[in-house]
mmCIF file with all atom_site columns, C-alpha atoms in Angstrom:
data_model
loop_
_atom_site.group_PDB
_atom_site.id
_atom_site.type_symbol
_atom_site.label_atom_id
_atom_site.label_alt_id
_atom_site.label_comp_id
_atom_site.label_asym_id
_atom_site.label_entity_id
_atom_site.label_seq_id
_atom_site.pdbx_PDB_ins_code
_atom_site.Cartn_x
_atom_site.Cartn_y
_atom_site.Cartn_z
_atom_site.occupancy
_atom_site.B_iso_or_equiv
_atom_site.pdbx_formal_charge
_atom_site.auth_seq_id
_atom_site.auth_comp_id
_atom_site.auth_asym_id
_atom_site.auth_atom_id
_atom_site.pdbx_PDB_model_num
ATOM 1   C CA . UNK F 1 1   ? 2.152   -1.525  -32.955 1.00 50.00 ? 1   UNK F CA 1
ATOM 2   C CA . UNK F 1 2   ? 0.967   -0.439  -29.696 1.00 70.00 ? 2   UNK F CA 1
ATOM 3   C CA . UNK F 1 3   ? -2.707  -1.066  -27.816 1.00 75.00 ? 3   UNK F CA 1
ATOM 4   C CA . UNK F 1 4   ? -5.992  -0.798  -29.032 1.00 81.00 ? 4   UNK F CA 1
ATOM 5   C CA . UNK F 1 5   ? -7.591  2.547   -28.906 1.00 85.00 ? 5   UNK F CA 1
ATOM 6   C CA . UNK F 1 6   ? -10.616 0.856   -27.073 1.00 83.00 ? 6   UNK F CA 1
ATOM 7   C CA . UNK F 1 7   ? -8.444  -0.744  -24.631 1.00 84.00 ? 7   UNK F CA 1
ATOM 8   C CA . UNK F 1 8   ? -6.682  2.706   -23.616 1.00 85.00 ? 8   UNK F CA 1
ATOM 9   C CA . UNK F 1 9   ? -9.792  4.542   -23.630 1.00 85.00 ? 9   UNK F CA 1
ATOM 10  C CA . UNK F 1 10  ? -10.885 1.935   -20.993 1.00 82.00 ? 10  UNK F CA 1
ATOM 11  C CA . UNK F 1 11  ? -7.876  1.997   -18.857 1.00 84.00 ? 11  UNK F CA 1
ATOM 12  C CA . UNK F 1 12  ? -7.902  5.781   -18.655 1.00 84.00 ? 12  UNK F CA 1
ATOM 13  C CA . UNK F 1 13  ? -11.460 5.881   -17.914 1.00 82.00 ? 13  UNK F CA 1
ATOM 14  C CA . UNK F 1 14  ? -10.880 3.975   -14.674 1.00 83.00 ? 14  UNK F CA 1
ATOM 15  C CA . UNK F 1 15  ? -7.898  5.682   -14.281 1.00 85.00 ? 15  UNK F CA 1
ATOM 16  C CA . UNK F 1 16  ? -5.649  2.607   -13.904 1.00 88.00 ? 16  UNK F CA 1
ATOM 17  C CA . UNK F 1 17  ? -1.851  2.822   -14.026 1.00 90.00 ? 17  UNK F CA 1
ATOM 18  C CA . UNK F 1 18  ? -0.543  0.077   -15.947 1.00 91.00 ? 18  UNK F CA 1
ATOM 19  C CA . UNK F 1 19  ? 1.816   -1.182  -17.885 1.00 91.00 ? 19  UNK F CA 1
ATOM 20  C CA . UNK F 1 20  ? 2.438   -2.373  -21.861 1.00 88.00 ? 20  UNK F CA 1
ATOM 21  C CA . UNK F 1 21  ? 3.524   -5.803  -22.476 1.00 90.00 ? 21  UNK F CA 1
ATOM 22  C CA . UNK F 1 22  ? 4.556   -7.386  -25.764 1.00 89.00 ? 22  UNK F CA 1
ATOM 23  C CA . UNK F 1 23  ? 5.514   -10.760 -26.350 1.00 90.00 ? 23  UNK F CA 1
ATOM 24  C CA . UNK F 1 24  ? 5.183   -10.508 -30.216 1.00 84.00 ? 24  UNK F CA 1
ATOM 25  C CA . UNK F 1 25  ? 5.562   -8.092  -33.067 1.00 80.00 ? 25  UNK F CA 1
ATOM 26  C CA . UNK F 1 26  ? 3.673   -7.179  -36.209 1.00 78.00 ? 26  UNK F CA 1
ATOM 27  C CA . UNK F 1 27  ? 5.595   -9.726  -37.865 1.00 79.00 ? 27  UNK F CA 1
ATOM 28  C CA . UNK F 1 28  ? 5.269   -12.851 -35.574 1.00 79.00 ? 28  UNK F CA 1
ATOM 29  C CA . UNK F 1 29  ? 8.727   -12.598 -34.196 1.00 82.00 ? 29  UNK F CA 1
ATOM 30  C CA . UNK F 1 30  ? 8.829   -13.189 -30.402 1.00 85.00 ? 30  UNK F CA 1
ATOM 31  C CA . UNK F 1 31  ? 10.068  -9.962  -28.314 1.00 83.00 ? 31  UNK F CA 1
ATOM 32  C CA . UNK F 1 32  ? 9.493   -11.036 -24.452 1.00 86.00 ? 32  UNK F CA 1
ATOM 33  C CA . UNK F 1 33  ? 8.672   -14.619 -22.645 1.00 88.00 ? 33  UNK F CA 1
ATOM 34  C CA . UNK F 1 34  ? 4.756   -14.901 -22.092 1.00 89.00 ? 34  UNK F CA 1
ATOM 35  C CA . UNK F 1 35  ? 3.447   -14.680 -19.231 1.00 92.00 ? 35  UNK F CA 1
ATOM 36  C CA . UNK F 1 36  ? 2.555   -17.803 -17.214 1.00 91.00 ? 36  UNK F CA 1
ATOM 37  C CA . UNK F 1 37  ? -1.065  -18.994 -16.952 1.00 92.00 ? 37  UNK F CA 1
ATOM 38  C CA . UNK F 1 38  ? -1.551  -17.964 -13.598 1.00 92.00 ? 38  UNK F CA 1
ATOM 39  C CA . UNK F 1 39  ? -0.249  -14.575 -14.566 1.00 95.00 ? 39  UNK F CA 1
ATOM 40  C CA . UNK F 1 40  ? -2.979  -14.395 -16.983 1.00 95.00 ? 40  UNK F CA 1
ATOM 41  C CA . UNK F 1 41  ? -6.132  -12.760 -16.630 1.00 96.00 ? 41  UNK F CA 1
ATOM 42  C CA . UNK F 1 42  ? -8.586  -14.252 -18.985 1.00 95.00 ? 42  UNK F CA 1
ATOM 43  C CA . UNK F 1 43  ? -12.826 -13.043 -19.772 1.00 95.00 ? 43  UNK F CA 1
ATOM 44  C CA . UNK F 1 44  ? -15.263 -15.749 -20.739 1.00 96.00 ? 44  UNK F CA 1
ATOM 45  C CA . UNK F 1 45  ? -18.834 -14.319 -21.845 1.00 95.00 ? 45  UNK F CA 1
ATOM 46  C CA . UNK F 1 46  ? -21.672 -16.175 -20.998 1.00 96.00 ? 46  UNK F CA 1
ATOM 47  C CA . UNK F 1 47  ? -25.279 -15.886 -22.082 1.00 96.00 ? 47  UNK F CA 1
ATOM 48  C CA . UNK F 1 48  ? -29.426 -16.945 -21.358 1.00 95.00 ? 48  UNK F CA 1
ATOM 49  C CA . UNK F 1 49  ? -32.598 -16.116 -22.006 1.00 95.00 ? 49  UNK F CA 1
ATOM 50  C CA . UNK F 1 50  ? -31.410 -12.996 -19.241 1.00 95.00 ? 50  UNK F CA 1
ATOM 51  C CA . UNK F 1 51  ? -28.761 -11.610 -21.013 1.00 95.00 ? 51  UNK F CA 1
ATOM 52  C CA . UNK F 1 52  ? -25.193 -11.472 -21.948 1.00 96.00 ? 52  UNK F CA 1
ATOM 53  C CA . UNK F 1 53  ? -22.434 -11.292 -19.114 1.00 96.00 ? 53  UNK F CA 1
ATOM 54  C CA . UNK F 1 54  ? -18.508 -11.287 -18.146 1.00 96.00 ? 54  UNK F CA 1
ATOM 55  C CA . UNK F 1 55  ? -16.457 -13.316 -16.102 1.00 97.00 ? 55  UNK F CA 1
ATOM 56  C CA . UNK F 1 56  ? -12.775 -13.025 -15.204 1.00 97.00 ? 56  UNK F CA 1
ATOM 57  C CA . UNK F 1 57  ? -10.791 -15.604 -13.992 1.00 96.00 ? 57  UNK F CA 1
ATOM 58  C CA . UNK F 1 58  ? -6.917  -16.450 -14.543 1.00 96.00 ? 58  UNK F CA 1
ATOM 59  C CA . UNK F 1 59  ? -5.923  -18.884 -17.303 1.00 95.00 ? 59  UNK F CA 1
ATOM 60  C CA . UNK F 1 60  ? -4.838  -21.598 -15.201 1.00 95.00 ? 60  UNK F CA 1
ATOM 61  C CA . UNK F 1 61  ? -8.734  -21.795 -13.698 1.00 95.00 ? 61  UNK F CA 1
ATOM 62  C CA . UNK F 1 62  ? -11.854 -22.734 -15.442 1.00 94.00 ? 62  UNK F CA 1
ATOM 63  C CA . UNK F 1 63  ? -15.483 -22.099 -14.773 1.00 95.00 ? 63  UNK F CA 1
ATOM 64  C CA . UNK F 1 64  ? -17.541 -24.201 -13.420 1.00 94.00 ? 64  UNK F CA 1
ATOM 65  C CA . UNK F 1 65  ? -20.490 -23.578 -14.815 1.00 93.00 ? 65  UNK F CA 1
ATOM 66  C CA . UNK F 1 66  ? -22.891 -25.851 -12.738 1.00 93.00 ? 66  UNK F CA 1
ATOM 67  C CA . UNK F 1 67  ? -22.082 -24.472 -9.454  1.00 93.00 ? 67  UNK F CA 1
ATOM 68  C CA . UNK F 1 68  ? -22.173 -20.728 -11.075 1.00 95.00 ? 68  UNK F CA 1
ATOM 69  C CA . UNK F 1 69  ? -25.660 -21.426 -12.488 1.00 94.00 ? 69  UNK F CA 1
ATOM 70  C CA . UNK F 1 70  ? -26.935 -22.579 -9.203  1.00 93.00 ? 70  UNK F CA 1
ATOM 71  C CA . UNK F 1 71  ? -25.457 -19.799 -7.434  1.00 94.00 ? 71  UNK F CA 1
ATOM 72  C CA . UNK F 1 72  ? -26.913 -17.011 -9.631  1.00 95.00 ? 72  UNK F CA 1
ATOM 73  C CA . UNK F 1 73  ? -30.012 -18.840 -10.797 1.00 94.00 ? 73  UNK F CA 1
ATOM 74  C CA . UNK F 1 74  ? -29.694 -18.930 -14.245 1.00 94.00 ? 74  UNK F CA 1
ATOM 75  C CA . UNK F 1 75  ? -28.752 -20.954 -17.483 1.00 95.00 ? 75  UNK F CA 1
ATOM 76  C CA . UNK F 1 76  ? -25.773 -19.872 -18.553 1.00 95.00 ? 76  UNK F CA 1
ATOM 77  C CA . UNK F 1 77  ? -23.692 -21.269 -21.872 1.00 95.00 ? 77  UNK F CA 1
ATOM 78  C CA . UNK F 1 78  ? -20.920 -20.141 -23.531 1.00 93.00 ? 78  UNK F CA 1
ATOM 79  C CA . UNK F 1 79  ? -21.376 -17.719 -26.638 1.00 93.00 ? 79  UNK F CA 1
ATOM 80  C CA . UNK F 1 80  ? -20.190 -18.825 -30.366 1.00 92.00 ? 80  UNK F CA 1
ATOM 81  C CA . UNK F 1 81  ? -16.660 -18.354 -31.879 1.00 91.00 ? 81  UNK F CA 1
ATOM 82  C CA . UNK F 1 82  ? -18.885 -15.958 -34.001 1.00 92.00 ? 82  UNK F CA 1
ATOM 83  C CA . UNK F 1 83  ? -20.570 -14.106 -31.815 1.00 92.00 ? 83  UNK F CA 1
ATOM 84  C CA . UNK F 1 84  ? -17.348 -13.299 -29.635 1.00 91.00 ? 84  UNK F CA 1
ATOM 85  C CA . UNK F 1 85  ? -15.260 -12.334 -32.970 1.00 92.00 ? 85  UNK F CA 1
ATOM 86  C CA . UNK F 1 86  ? -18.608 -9.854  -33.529 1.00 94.00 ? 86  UNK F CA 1
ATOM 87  C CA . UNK F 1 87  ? -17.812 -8.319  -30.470 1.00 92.00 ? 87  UNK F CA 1
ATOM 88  C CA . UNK F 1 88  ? -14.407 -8.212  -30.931 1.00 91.00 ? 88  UNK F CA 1
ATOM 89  C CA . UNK F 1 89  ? -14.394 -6.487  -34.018 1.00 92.00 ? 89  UNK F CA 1
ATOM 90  C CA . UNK F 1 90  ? -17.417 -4.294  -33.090 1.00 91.00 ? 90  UNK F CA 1
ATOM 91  C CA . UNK F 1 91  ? -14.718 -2.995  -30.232 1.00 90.00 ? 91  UNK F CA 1
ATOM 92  C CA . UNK F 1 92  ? -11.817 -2.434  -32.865 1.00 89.00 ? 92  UNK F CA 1
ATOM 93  C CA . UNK F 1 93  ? -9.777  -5.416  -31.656 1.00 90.00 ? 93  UNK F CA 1
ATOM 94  C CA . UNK F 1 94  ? -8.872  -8.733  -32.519 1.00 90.00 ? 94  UNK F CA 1
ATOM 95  C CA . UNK F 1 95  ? -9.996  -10.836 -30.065 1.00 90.00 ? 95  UNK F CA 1
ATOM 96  C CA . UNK F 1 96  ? -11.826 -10.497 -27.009 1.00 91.00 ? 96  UNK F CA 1
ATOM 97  C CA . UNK F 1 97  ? -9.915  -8.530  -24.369 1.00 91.00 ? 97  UNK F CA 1
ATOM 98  C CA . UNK F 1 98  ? -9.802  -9.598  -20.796 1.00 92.00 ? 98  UNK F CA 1
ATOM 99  C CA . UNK F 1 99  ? -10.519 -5.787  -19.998 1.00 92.00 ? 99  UNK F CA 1
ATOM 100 C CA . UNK F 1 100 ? -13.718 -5.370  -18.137 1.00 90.00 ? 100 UNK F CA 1
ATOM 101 C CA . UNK F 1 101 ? -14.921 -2.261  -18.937 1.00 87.00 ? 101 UNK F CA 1
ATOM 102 C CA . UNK F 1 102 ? -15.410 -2.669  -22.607 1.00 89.00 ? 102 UNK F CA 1
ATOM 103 C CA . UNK F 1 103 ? -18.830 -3.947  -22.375 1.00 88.00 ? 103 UNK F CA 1
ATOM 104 C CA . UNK F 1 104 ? -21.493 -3.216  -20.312 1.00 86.00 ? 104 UNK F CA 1
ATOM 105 C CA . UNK F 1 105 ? -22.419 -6.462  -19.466 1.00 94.00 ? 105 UNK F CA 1
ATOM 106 C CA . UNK F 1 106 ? -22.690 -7.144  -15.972 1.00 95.00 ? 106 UNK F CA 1
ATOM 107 C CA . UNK F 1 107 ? -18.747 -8.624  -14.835 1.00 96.00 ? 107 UNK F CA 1
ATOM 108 C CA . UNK F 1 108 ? -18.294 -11.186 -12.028 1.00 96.00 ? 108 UNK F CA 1
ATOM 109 C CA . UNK F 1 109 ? -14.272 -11.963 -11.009 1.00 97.00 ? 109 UNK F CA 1
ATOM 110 C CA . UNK F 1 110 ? -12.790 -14.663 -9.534  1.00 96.00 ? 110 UNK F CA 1
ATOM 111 C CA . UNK F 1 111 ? -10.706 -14.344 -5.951  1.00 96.00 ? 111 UNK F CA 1
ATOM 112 C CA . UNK F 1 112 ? -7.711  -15.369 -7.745  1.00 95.00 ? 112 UNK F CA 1
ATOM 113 C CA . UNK F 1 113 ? -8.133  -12.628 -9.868  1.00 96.00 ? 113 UNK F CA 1
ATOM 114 C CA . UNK F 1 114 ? -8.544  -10.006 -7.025  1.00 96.00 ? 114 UNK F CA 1
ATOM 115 C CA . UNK F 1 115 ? -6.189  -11.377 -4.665  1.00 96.00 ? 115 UNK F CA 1
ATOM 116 C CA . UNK F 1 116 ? -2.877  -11.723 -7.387  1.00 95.00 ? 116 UNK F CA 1
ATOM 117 C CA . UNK F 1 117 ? -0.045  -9.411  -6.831  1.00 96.00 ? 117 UNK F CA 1
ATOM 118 C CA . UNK F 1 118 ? 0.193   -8.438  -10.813 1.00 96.00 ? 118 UNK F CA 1
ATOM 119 C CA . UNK F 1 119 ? -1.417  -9.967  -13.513 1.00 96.00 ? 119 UNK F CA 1
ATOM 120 C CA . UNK F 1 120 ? -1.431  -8.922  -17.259 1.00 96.00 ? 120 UNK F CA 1
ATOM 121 C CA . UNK F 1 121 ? -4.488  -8.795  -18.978 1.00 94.00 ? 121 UNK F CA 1
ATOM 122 C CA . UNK F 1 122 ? -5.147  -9.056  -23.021 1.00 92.00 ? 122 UNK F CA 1
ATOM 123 C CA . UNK F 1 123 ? -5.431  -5.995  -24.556 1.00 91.00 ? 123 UNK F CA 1
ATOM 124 C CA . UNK F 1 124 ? -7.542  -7.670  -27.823 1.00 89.00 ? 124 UNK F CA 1
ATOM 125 C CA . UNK F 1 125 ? -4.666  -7.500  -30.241 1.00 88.00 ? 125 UNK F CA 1
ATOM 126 C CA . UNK F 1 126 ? -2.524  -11.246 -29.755 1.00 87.00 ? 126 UNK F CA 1
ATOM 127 C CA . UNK F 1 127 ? 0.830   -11.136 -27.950 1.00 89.00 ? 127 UNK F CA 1
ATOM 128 C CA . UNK F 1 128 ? -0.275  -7.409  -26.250 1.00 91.00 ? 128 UNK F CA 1
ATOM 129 C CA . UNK F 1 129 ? -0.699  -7.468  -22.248 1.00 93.00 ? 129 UNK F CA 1
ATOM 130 C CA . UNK F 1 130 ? -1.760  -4.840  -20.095 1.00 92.00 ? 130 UNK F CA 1
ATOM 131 C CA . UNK F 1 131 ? 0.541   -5.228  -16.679 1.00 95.00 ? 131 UNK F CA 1
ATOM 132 C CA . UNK F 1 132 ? -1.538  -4.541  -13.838 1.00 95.00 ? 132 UNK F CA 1
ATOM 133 C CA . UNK F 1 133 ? -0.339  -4.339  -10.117 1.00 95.00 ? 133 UNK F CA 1
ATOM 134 C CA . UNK F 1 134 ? -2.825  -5.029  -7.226  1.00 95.00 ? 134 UNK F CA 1
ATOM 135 C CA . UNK F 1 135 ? -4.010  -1.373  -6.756  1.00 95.00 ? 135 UNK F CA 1
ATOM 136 C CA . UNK F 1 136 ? -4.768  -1.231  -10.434 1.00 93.00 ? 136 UNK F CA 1
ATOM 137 C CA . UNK F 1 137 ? -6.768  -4.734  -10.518 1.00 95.00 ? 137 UNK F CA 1
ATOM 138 C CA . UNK F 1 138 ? -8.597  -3.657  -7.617  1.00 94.00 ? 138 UNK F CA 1
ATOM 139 C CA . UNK F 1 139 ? -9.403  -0.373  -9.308  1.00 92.00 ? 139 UNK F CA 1
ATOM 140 C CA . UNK F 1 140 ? -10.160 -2.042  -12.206 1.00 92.00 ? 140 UNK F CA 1
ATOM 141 C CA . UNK F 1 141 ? -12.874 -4.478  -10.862 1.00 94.00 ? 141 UNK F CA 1
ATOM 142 C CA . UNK F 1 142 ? -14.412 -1.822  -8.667  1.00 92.00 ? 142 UNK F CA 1
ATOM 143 C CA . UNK F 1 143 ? -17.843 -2.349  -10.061 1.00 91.00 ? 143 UNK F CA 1
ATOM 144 C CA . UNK F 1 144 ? -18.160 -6.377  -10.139 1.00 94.00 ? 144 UNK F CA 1
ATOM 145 C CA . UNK F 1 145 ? -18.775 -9.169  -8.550  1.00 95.00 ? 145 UNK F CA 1
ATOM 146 C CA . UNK F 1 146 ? -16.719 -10.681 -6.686  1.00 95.00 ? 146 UNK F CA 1
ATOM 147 C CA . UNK F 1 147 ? -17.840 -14.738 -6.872  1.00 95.00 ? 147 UNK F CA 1
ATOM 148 C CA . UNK F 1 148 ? -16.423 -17.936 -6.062  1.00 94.00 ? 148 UNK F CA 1
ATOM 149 C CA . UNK F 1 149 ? -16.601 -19.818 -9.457  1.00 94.00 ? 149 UNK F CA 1
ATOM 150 C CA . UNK F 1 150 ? -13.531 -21.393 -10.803 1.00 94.00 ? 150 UNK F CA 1
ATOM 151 C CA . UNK F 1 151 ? -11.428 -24.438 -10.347 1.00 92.00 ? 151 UNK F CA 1
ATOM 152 C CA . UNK F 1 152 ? -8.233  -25.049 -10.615 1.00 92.00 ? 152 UNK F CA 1
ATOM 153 C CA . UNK F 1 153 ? -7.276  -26.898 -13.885 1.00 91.00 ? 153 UNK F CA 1
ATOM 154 C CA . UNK F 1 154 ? -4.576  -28.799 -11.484 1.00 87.00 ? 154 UNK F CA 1
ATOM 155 C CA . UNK F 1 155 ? -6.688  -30.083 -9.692  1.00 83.00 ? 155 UNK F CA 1
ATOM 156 C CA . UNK F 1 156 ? -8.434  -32.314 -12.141 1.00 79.00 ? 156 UNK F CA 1
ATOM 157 C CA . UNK F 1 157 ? -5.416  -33.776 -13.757 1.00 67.00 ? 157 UNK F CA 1
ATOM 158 C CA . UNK F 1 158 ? -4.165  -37.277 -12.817 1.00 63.00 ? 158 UNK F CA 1
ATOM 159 C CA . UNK F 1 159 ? -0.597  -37.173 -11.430 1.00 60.00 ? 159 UNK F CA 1
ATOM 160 C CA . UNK F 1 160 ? 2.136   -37.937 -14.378 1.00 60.00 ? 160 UNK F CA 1
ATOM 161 C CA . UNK F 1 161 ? 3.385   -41.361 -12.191 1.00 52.00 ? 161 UNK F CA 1
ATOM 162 C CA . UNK F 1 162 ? -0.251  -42.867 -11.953 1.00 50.00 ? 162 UNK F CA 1
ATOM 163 C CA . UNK F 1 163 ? -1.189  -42.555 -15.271 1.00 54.00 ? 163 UNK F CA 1
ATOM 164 C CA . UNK F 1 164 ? 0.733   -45.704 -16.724 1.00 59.00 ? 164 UNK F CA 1
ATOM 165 C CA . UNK F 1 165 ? 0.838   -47.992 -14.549 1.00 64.00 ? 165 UNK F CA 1
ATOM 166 C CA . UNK F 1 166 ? -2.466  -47.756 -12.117 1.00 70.00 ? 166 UNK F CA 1
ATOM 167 C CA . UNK F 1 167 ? -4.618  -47.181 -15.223 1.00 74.00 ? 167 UNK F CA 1
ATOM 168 C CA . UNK F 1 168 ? -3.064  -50.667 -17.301 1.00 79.00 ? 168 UNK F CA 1
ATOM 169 C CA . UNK F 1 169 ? -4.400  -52.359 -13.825 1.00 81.00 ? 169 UNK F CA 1
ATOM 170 C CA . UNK F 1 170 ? -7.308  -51.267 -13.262 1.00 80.00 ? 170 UNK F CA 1
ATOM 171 C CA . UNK F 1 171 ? -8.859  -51.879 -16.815 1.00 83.00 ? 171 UNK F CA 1
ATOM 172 C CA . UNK F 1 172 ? -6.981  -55.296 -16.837 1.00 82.00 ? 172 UNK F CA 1
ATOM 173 C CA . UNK F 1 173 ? -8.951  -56.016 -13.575 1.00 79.00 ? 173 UNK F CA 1
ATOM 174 C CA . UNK F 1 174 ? -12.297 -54.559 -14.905 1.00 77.00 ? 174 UNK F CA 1
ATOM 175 C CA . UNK F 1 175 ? -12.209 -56.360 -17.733 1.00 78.00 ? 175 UNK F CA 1
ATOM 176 C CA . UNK F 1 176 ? -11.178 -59.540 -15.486 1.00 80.00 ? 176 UNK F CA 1
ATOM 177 C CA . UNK F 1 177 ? -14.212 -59.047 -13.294 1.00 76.00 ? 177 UNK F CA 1
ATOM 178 C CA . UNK F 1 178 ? -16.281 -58.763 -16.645 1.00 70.00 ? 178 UNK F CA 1
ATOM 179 C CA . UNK F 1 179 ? -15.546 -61.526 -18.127 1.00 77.00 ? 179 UNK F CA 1
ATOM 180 C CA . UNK F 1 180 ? -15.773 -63.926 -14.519 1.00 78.00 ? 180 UNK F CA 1
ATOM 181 C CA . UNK F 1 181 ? -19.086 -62.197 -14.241 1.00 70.00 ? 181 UNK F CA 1
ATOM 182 C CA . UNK F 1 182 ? -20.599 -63.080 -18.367 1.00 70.00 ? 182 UNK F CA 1
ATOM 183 C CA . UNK F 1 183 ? -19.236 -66.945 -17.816 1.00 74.00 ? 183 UNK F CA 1
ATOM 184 C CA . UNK F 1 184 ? -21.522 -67.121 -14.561 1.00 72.00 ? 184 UNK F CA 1
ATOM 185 C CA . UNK F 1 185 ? -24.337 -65.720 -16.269 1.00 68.00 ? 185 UNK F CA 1
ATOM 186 C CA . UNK F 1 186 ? -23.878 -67.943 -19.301 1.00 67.00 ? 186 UNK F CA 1
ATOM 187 C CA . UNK F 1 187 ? -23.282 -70.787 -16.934 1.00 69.00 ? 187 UNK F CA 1
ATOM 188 C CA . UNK F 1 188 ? -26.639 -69.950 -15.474 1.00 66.00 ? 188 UNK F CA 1
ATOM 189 C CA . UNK F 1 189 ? -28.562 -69.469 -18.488 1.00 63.00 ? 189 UNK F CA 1
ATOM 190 C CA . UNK F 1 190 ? -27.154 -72.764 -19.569 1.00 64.00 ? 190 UNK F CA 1
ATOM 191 C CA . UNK F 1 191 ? -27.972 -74.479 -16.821 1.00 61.00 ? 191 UNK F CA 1
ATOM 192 C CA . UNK F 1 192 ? -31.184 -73.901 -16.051 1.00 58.00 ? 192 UNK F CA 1
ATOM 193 C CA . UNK F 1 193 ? -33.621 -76.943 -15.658 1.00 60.00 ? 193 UNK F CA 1
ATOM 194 C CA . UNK F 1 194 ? -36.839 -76.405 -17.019 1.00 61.00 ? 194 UNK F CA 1
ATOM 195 C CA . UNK F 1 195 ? -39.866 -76.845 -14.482 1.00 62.00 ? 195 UNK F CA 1
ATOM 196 C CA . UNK F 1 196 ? -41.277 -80.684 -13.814 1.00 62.00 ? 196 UNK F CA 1
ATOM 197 C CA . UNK F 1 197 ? -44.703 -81.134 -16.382 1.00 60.00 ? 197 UNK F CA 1
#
């Protein structure tokens, strides 16, 4: 089973050199390692009252879609599971590739995406990469946006060590607090001596 004829179309159009990676057969059974989430180039669409468009970012990033709305000014949301397979299958593939070019909605990229050494990119059929090298992402993205949009997913997780121990503490002291803080109040409410006739 090789690429999608949408996705080589695409690729030849720009005039990319890449290569075919494929971490699973027709049959499910697993051919190659995949790729790492920072290897992975990923494409979100996004839509408002404007319009539909594209962004690319790698798979160990997410959007953050509060600064990218106050950036460009609009109201962006994700689209439906239904709407994407639409598109997917309108395209002749099976899911949404990460592949620019295959709509012609306006494409913004992250730096992460522009600045890797090689990244590998779906092709729209599951367990099917495209390998790009630098020259060929470049090429690739030579008609977006470069924008400043995602976050790292690392960033927002809690280190492994803190999570037991810290967190058992600090709701055992809220909760501490809490209660100190509803026997005053009842204590008060108890306790208070009615004005003198």
């Amino acid at each position: 089973m090789s690429l999608p004829i949408s996705a080589i179309k695409n690729l030849e159009l720009t005039g990319v050199d890449y290569r075919t990676y494929i971490t699973i057969d027709e049959n499910g059974q697993q051919l190659e390692a995949e790729p790492s989430d920072s290897q992975k180039a990923i494409l979100v669409i996004l839509e408002d009252s404007i319009g539909k468009m594209q962004c690319v970012l790698t798979q160990d990033h997410f959007i953050d879609l509060t600064m990218l709305c106050e950036t460009l000014g609009r109201n962006l949301k994700g689209i439906e599971p239904d709407t994407s397979l639409k598109i997917a299958h309108a395209l002749g593939l099976e899911c949404i590739s990460s592949l620019p070019g295959l709509t012609n909605y306006p494409c913004i990229v992250s730096p992460q995406v522009l600045d890797a050494e090689q990244l590998y990119f779906s092709s729209g059929r599951d367990g099917h990469y495209i390998q790009l090298n630098s020259k060929g992402i470049q090429s690739l993205f030579v008609n977006a946006e470069r924008l400043n949009f995602a976050k790292a997913i690392s960033q927002f997780k809690p280190p492994e060590t803190m999570a037991g121990t810290e967190d058992e503490e600090s709701i055992r002291k809220a909760v501490q607090d809490f209660t100190t803080l509803r026997i005053k109040q009842r204590l008060e409410t108890t306790l208070e001596i009615p004005p003198m006739p």
